[in-house]
Short mmCIF file of C-alpha atoms and ligand atoms in Angstrom, two decimals:
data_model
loop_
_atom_site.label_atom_id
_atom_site.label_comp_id
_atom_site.label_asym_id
_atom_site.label_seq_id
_atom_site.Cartn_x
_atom_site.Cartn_y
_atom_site.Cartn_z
CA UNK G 1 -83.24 -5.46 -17.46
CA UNK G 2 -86.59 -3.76 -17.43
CA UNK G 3 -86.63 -0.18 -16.28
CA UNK G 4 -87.08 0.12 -12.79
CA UNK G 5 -90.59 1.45 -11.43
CA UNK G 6 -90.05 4.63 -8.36
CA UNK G 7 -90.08 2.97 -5.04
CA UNK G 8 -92.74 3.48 -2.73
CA UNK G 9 -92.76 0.89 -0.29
CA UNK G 10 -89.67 -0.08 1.88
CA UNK G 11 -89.21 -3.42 3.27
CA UNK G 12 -87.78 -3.81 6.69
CA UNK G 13 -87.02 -6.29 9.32
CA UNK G 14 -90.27 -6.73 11.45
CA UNK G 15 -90.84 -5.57 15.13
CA UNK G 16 -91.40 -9.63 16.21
CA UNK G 17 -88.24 -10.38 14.31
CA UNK G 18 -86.28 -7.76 16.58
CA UNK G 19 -88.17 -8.75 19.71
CA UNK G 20 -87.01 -12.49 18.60
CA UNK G 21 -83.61 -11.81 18.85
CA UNK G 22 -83.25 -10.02 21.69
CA UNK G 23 -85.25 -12.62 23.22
CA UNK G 24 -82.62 -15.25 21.29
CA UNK G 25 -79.88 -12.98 23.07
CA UNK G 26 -81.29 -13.45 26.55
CA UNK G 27 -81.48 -17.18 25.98
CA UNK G 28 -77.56 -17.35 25.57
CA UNK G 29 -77.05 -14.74 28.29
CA UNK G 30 -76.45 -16.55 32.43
CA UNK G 31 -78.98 -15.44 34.29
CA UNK G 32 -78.40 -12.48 36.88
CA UNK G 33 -75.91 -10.51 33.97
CA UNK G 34 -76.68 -7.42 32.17
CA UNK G 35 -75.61 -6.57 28.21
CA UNK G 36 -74.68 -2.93 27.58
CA UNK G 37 -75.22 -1.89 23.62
CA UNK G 38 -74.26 1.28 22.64
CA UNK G 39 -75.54 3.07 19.12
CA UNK G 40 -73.70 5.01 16.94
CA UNK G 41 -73.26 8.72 17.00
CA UNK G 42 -72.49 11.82 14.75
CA UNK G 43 -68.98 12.10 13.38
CA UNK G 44 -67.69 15.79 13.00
CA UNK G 45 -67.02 16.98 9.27
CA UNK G 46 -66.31 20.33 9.31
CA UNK G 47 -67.68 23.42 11.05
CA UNK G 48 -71.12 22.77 11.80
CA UNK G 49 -71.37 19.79 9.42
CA UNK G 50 -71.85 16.01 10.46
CA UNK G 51 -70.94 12.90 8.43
CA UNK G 52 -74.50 11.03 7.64
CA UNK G 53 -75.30 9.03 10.48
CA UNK G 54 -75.14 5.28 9.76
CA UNK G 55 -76.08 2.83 13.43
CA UNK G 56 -73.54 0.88 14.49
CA UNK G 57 -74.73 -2.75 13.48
CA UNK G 58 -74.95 -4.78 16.65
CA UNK G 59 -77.46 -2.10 17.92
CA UNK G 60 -79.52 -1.96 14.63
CA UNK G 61 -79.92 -5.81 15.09
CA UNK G 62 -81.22 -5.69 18.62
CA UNK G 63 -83.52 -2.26 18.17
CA UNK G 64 -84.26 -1.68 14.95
CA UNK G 65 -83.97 2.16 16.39
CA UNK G 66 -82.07 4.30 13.82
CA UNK G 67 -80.83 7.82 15.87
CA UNK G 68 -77.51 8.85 17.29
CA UNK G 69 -76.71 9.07 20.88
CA UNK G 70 -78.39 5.76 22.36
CA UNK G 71 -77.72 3.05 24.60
CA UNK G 72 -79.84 -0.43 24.46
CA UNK G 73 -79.31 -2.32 27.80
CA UNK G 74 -80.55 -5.92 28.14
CA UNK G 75 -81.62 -7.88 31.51
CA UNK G 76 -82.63 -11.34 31.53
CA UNK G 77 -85.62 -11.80 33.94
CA UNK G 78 -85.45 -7.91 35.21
CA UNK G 79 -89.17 -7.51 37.11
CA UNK G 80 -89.91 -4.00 35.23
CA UNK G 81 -88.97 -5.91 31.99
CA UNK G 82 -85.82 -6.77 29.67
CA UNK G 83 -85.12 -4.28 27.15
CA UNK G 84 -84.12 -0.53 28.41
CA UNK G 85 -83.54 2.33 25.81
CA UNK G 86 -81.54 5.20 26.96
CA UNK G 87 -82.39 8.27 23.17
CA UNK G 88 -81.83 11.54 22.86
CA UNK G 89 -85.25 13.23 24.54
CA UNK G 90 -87.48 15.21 22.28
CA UNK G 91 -86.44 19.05 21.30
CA UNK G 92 -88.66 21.23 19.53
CA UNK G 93 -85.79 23.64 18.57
CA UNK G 94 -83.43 20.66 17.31
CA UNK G 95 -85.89 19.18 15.67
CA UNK G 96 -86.40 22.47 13.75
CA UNK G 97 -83.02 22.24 12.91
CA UNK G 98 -82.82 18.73 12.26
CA UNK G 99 -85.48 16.20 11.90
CA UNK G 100 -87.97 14.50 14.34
CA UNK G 101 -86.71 12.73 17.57
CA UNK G 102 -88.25 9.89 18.79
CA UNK G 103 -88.12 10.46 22.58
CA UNK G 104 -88.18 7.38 25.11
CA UNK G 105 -91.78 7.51 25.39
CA UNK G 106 -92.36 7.36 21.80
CA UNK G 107 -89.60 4.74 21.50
CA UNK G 108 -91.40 2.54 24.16
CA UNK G 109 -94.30 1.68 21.89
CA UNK G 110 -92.82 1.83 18.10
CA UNK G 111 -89.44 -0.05 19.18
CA UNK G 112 -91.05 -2.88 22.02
CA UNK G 113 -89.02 -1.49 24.82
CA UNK G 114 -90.02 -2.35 28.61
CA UNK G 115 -88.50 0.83 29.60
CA UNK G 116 -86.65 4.32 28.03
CA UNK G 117 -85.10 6.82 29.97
CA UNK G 118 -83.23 10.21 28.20
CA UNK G 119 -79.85 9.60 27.28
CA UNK G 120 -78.85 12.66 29.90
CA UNK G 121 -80.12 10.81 32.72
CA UNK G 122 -77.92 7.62 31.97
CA UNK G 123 -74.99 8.11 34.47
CA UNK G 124 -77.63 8.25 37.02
CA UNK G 125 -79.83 5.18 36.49
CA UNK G 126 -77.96 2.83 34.46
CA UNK G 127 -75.26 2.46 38.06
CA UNK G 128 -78.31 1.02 39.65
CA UNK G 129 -78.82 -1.59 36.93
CA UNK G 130 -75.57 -2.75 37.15
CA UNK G 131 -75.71 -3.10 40.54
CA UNK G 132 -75.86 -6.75 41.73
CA UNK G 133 -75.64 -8.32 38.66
CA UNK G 134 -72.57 -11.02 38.64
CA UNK G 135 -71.74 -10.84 34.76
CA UNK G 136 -71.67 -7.52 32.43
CA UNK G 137 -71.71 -8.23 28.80
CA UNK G 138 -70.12 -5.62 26.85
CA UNK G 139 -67.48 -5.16 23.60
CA UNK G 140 -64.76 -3.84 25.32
CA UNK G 141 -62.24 -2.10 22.88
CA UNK G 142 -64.17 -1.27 19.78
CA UNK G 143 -64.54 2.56 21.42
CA UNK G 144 -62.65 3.96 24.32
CA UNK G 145 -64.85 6.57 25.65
CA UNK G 146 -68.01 4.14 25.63
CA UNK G 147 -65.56 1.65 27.34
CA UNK G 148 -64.45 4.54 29.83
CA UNK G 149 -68.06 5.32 31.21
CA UNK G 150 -68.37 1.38 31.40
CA UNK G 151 -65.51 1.59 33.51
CA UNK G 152 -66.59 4.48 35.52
CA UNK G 153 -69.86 3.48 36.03
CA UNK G 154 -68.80 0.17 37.51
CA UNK G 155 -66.35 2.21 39.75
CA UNK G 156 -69.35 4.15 40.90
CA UNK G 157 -71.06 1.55 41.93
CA UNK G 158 -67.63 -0.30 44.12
CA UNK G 159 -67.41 2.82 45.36
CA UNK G 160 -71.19 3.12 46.74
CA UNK G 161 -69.84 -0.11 48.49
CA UNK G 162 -72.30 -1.64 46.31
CA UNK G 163 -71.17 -5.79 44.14
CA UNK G 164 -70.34 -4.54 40.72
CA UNK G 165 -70.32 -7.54 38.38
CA UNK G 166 -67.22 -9.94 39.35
CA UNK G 167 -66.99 -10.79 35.39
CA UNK G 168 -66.90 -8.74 32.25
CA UNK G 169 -67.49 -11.12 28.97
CA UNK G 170 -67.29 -10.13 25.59
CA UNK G 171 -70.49 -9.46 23.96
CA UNK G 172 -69.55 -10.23 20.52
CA UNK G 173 -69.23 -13.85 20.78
CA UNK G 174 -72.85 -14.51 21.52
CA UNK G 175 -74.40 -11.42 19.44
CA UNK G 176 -72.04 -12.62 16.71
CA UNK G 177 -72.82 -15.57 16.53
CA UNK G 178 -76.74 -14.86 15.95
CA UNK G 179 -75.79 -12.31 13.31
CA UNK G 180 -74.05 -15.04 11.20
CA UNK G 181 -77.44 -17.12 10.65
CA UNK G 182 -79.55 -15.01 8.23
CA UNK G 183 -83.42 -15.46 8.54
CA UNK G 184 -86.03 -15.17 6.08
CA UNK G 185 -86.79 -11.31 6.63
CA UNK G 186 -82.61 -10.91 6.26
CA UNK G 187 -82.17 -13.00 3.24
CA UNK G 188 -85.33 -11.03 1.89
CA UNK G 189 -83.34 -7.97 2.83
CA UNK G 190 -80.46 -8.92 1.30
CA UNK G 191 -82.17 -10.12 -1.60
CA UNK G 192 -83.41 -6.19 -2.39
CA UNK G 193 -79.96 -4.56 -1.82
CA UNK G 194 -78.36 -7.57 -4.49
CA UNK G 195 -81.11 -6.52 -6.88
CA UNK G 196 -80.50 -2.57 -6.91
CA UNK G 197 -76.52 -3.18 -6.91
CA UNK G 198 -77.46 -5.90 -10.02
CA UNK G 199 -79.70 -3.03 -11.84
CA UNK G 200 -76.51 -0.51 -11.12
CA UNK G 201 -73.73 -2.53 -12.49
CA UNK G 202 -76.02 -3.65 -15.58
CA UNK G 203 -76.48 -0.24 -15.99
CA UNK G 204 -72.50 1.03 -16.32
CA UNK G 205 -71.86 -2.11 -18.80
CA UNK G 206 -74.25 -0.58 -21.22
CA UNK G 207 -73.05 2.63 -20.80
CA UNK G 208 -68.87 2.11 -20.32
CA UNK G 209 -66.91 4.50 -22.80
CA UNK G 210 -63.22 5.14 -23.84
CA UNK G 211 -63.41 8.62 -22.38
CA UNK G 212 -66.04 8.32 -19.12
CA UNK G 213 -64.22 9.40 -15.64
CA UNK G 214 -64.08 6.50 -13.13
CA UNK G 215 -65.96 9.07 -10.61
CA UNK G 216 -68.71 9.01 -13.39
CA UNK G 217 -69.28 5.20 -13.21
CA UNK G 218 -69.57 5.31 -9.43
CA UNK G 219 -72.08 8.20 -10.00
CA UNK G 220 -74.39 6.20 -12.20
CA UNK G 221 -74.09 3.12 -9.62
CA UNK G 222 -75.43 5.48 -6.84
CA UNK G 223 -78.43 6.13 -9.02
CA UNK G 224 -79.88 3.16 -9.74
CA UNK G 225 -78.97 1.93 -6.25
CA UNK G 226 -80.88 4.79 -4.68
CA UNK G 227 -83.62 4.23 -7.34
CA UNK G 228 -84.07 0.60 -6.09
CA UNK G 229 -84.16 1.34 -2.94
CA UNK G 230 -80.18 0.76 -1.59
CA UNK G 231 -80.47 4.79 -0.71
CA UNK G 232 -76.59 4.36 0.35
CA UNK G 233 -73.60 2.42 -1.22
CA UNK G 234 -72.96 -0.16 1.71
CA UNK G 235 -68.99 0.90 1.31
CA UNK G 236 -66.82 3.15 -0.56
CA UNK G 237 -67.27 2.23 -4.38
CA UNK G 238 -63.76 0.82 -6.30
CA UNK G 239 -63.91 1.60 -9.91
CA UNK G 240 -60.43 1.33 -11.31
CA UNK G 241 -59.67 1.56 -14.98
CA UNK G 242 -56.47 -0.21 -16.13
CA UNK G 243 -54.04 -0.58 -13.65
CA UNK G 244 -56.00 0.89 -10.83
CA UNK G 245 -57.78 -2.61 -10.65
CA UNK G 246 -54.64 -3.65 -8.98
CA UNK G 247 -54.92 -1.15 -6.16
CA UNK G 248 -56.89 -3.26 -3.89
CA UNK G 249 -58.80 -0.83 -2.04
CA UNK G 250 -58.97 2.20 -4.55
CA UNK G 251 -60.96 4.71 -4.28
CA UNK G 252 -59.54 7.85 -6.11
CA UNK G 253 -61.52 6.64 -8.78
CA UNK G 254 -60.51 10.18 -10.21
CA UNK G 255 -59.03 8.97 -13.74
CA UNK G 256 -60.31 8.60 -17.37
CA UNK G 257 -60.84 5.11 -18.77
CA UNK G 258 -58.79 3.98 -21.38
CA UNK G 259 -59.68 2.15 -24.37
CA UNK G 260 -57.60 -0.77 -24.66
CA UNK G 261 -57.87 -1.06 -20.39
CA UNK G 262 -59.98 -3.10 -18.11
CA UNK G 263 -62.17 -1.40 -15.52
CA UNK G 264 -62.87 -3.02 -12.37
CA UNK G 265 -65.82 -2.17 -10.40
CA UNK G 266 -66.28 -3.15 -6.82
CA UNK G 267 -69.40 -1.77 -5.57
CA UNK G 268 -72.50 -2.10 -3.94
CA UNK G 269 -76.03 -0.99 -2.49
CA UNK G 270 -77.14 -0.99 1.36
CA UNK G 271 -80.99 -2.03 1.94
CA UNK G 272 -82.23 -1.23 5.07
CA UNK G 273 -78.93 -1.98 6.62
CA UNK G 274 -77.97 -4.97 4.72
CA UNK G 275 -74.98 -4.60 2.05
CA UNK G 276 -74.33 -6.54 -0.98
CA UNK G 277 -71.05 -6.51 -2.18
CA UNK G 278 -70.04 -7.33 -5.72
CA UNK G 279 -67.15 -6.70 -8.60
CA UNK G 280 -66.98 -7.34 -12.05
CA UNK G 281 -64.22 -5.95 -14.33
CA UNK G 282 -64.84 -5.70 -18.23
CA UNK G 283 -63.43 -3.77 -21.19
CA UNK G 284 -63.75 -0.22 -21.60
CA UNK G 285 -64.41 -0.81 -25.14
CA UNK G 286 -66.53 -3.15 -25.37
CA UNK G 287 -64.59 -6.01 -26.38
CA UNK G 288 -62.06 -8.61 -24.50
CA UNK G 289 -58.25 -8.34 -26.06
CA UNK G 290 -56.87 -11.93 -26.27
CA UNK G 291 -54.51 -11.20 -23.43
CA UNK G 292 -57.54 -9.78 -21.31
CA UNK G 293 -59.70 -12.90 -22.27
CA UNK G 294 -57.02 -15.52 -21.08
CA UNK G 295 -56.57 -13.87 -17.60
CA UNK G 296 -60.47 -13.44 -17.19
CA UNK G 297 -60.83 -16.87 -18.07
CA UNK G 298 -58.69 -18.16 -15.11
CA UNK G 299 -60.16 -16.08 -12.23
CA UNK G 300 -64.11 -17.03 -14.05
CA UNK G 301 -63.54 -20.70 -13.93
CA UNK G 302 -61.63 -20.00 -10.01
CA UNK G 303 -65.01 -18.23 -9.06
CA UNK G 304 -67.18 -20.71 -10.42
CA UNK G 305 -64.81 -23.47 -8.91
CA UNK G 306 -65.27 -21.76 -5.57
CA UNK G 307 -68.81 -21.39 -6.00
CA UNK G 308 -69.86 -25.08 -6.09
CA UNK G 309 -67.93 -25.74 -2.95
CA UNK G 310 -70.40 -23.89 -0.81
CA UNK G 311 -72.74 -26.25 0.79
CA UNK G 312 -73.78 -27.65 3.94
CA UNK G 313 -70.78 -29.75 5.24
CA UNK G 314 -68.30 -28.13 3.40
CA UNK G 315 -65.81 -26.01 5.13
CA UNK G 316 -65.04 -22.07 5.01
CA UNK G 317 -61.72 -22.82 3.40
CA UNK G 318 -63.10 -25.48 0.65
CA UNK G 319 -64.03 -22.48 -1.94
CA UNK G 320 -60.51 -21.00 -1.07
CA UNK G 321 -58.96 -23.71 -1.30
CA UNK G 322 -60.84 -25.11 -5.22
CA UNK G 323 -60.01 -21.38 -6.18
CA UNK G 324 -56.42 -21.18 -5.57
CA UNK G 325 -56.19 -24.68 -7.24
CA UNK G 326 -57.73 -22.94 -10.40
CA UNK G 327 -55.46 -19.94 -9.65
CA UNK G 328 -52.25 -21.76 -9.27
CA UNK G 329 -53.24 -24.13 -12.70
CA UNK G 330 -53.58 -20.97 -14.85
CA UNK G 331 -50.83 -18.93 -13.70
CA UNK G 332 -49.35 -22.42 -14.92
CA UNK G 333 -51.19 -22.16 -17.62
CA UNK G 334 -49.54 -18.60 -18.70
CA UNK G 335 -45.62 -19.39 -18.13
CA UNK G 336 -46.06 -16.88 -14.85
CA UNK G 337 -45.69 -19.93 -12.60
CA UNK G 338 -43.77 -23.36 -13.31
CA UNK G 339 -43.61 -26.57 -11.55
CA UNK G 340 -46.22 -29.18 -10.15
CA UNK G 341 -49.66 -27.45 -9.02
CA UNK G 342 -49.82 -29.47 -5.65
CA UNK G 343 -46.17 -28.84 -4.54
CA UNK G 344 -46.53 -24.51 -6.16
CA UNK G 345 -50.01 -24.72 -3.83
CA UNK G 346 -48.23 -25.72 -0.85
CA UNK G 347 -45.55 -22.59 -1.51
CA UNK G 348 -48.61 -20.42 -1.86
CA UNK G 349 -46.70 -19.74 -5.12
CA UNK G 350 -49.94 -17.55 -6.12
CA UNK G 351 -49.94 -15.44 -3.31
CA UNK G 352 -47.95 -12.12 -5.36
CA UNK G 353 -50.31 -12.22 -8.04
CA UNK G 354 -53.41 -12.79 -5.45
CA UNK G 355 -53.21 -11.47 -1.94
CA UNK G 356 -56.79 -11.94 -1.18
CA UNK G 357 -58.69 -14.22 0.61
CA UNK G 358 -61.33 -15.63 -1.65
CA UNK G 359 -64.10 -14.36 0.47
CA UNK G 360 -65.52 -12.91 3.83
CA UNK G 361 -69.48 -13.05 5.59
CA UNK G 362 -71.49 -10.55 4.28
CA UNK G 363 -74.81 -9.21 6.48
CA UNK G 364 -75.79 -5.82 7.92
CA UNK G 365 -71.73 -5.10 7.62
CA UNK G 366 -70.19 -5.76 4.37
CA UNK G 367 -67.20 -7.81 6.18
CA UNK G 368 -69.90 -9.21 8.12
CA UNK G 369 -69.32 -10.71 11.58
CA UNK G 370 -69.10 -14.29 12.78
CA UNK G 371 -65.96 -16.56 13.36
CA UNK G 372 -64.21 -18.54 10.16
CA UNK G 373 -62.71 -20.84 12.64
CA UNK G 374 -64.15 -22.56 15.38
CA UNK G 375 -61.94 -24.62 17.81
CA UNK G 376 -59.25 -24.31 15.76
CA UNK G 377 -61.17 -25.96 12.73
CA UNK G 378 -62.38 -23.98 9.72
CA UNK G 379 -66.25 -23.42 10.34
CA UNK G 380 -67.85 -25.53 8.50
CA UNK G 381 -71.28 -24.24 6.06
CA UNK G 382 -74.88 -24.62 7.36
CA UNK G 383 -77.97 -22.66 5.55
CA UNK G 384 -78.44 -19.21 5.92
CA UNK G 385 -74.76 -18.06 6.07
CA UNK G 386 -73.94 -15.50 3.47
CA UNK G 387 -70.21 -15.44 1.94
CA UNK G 388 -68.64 -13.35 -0.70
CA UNK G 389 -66.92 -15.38 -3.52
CA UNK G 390 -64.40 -12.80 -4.70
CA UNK G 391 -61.06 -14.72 -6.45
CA UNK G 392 -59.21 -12.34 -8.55
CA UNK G 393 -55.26 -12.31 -10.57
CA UNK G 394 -53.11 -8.54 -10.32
CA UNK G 395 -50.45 -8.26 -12.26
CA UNK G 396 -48.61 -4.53 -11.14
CA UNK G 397 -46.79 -2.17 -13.80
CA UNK G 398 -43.72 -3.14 -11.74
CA UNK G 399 -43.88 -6.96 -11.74
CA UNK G 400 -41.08 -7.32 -13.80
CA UNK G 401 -41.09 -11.26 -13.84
CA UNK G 402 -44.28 -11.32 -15.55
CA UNK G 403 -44.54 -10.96 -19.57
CA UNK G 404 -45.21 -7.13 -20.39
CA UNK G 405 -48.70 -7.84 -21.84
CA UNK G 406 -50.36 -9.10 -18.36
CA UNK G 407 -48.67 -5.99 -16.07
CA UNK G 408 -51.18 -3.63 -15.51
CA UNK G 409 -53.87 -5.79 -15.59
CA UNK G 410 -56.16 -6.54 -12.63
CA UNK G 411 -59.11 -8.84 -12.19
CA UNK G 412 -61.51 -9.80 -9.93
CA UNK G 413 -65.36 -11.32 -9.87
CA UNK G 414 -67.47 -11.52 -6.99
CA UNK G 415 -70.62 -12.34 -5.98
CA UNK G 416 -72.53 -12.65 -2.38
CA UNK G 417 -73.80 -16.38 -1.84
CA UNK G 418 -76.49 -17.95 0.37
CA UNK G 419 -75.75 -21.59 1.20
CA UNK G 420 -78.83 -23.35 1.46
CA UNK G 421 -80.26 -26.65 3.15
CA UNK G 422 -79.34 -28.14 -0.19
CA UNK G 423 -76.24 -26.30 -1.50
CA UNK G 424 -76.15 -22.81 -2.47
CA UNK G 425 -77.94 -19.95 -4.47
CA UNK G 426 -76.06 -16.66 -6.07
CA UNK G 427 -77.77 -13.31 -4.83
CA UNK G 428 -76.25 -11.02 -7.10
CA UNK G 429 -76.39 -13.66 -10.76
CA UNK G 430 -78.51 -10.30 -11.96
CA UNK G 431 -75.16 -9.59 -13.64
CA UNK G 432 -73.23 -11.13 -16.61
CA UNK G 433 -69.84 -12.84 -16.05
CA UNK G 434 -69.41 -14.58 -19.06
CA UNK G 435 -67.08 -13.11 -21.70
CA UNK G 436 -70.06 -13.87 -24.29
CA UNK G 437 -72.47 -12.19 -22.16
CA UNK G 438 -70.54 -9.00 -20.99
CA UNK G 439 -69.35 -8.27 -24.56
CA UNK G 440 -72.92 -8.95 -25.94
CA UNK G 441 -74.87 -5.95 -22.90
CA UNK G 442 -72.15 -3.68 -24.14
CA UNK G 443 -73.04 -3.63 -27.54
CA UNK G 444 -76.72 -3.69 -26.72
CA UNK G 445 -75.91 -0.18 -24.57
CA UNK G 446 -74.07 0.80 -27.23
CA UNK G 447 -76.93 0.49 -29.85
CA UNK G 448 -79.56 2.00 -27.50
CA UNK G 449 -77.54 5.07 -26.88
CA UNK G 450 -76.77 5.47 -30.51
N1 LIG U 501 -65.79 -4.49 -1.32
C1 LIG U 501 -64.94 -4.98 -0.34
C2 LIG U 501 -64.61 -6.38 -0.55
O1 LIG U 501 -64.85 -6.90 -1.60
O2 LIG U 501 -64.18 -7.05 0.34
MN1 MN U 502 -65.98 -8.54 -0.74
MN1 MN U 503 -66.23 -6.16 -2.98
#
């Protein structure tokens, strides 16, 4: 890949496109309700340090407003106008400290709110919003001192002898629901973070040595992610060398690679709040053993198997489904399973050396929102959904029923789809998965570095 240029311009979702969806939300919403969305705030690190602030998704989508401490509040067919955001008011001496704050007027004009009021003044006005409305749409659960005030602000108004709302109704379902579908300005989005987290893992094949510290890879992924613009990994990186791959969620990523090993490396970039998410494992030294080579083999042509079955029509399941048939056929394949494919796929007979689900929505969160069933039925495909396709084989150090030369070896590929009107396209093909291809960038790496 060509050496990246500095970034100087940012893309981001338009203000229309946030107006749209509130106004999509309001559509779905019965009329005389109210939605209550609350933003993220800071978590506590230590003393007088704070975790970096990242929004809390469902109010990104609706706001586009990117401080701590808010509250969006939606009305269908309110007189003094729909959208209401309750910020943080502005502070010369925090600000000082640290950074600009918008302030509700401010917010008014740069965000398309109707209204803003400071977040201080909320348990004051936000009662009398409530007030009369029959339904309250709100995610009850996800944080119990939001859902608390909820609660208490209801009870103020009952006890005003004012009609709170007779029914609470989850917000997700409808919010959800709109997140799934990915629009132009998303997939463009998305698009942007799949090209920085391409440039990043292009950049650790060419530069994977016996010796380098798994910490070390995830250090040069942050670079070029930053450098294309994904400022933030969009989730904890996994880079585990030998049999760390099997160690589904690692993250110690503290050890030396080995020459001889496999390194797995699940990571990826965040654009402007939209993640892509993507592994591929490949020798430390540059070069596929035979053993390495047969396993690889299964879980490519199980990816690539998976891959074709995402298309309008199809359902969630079919790429699971055309994976573990792959799966199941090579474990065959290897003497780790015996017996007829059909009748070992019905026993899950897979499921030790592959606990994973072949793949998850991926949007502004990397296990993105949006129901895989509907009615009981797996949901069936329609453009602008984005899955992961992520099959992959572990064989642990302890698995004493496989043959010593595949324990400790762990394996997966994944890349972030967009199905299509007509079928599908691959966001993140940036990166080699071919055996030919990965050997072939390491030994070009190697040669440019001498
Ligand atoms: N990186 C998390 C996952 O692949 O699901
Ligand atoms: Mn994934
Ligand atoms: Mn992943």
């Amino acid at each position: 890949m060509p050496k990246k240029k500095h970034q100087h311009e940012r893309k981001q979702i338009s203000a229309a496109e946030f107006a749209r969806r509130r106004h999509e939300l309001t559509a779905l919403m019965d009329e005389n309700s109210i939605a209550i969305v609350p933003g993220g705030t800071l978590r506590h690190m230590n003393w007088d340090k704070r975790y970096r602030f990242r929004q809390d998704s469902d109010f990104f989508y609706l706001t586009g407003f990117d401080e701590p401490d808010a509250v969006f509040v939606l009305i269908p067919g309110r007189e003094y106008g729909e959208s209401i955001l309750f910020c943080r008011e502005r502070d010369a001496e925090v600000s000082r400290w640290h950074g600009d704050i918008t302030g509700p007027e401010r917010a008014m004009q740069l965000f398309g709110m109707d209204d803003a009021f400071p977040i201080s003044d909320i348990n004051d006005i936000l009662p009398g919003l409530i007030e009369g409305r029959t339904k309250l749409y709100y995610a009850m659960g996800l944080d119990s001192e939001f859902d608390s005030q909820v609660i208490e602000w209801v009870r103020k108004i009952n006890q005003q002898g004012h009609l709170p709302p007779g029914e609470l109704v989850q917000l997700e379902h409808l919010l959800h629901e709109l997140r799934l579908f990915k629009s132009a300005g998303e997939v463009e989005l998305m698009r942007l973070a799949a090209e920085a987290t391409c440039r990043g893992h292009c950049r650790i094949m060419a530069q994977v040595v016996p010796g380098m510290m798994e910490y070390e890879v995830e250090a040069e992924l942050n670079h070029e992610f930053a450098m294309g613009g994904a400022r933030w990994p969009a989730y904890p990186a996994i880079v585990g060398g030998g049999s760390n791959a099997c160690v589904l969620h690692y993250l110690d990523n503290n050890e030396p690679l080995q020459d001889g090993d496999l390194v797995l490396v699940d990571a990826g970039g965040e654009y402007q709040n939209y993640a892509c998410d993507l592994t591929r494992t490949f020798p430390v030294n540059g070069k596929f053993s035979e053993t390495q080579e047969a396993i690889y083999s299964i879980v490519l042509e199980a990816q690539l198997a998976a891959i074709d079955e995402v298309k309008p029509g199809n359902n969630w399941n079919d790429p699971h489904d055309a994976a573990m048939r792959k799966l199941t056929e090579g474990l065959v394949s290897l003497g780790i399973l015996a017996g007829d494919v059909d009748m070992l796929m019905a026993e899950e007979a897979h499921l030790p050396y592959c606990t994973k689900r072949t793949g998850h929505w991926l949007g502004m969160d990397v296990h993105d929102v949006g129901d895989y069933q509907v009615n009981g039925e797996w949901r069936v495909f329609e453009p602008g959904m984005v899955t992961t396709i992520e099959p992959g084989l572990y064989f642990t150090d302890d698995m004493v029923e496989v043959a010593t030369r595949y324990r400790g070896i762990g394996v997966r590929i994944e890349d972030d789809v967009l199905v299509t009107k007509t079928g599908h396209e691959v966001l993140t093909s940036g990166v080699p998965k071919d055996i030919q291809a990965i050997e072939t960038m390491m030994e070009s790496g190697r040669a440019a570095s001498g």
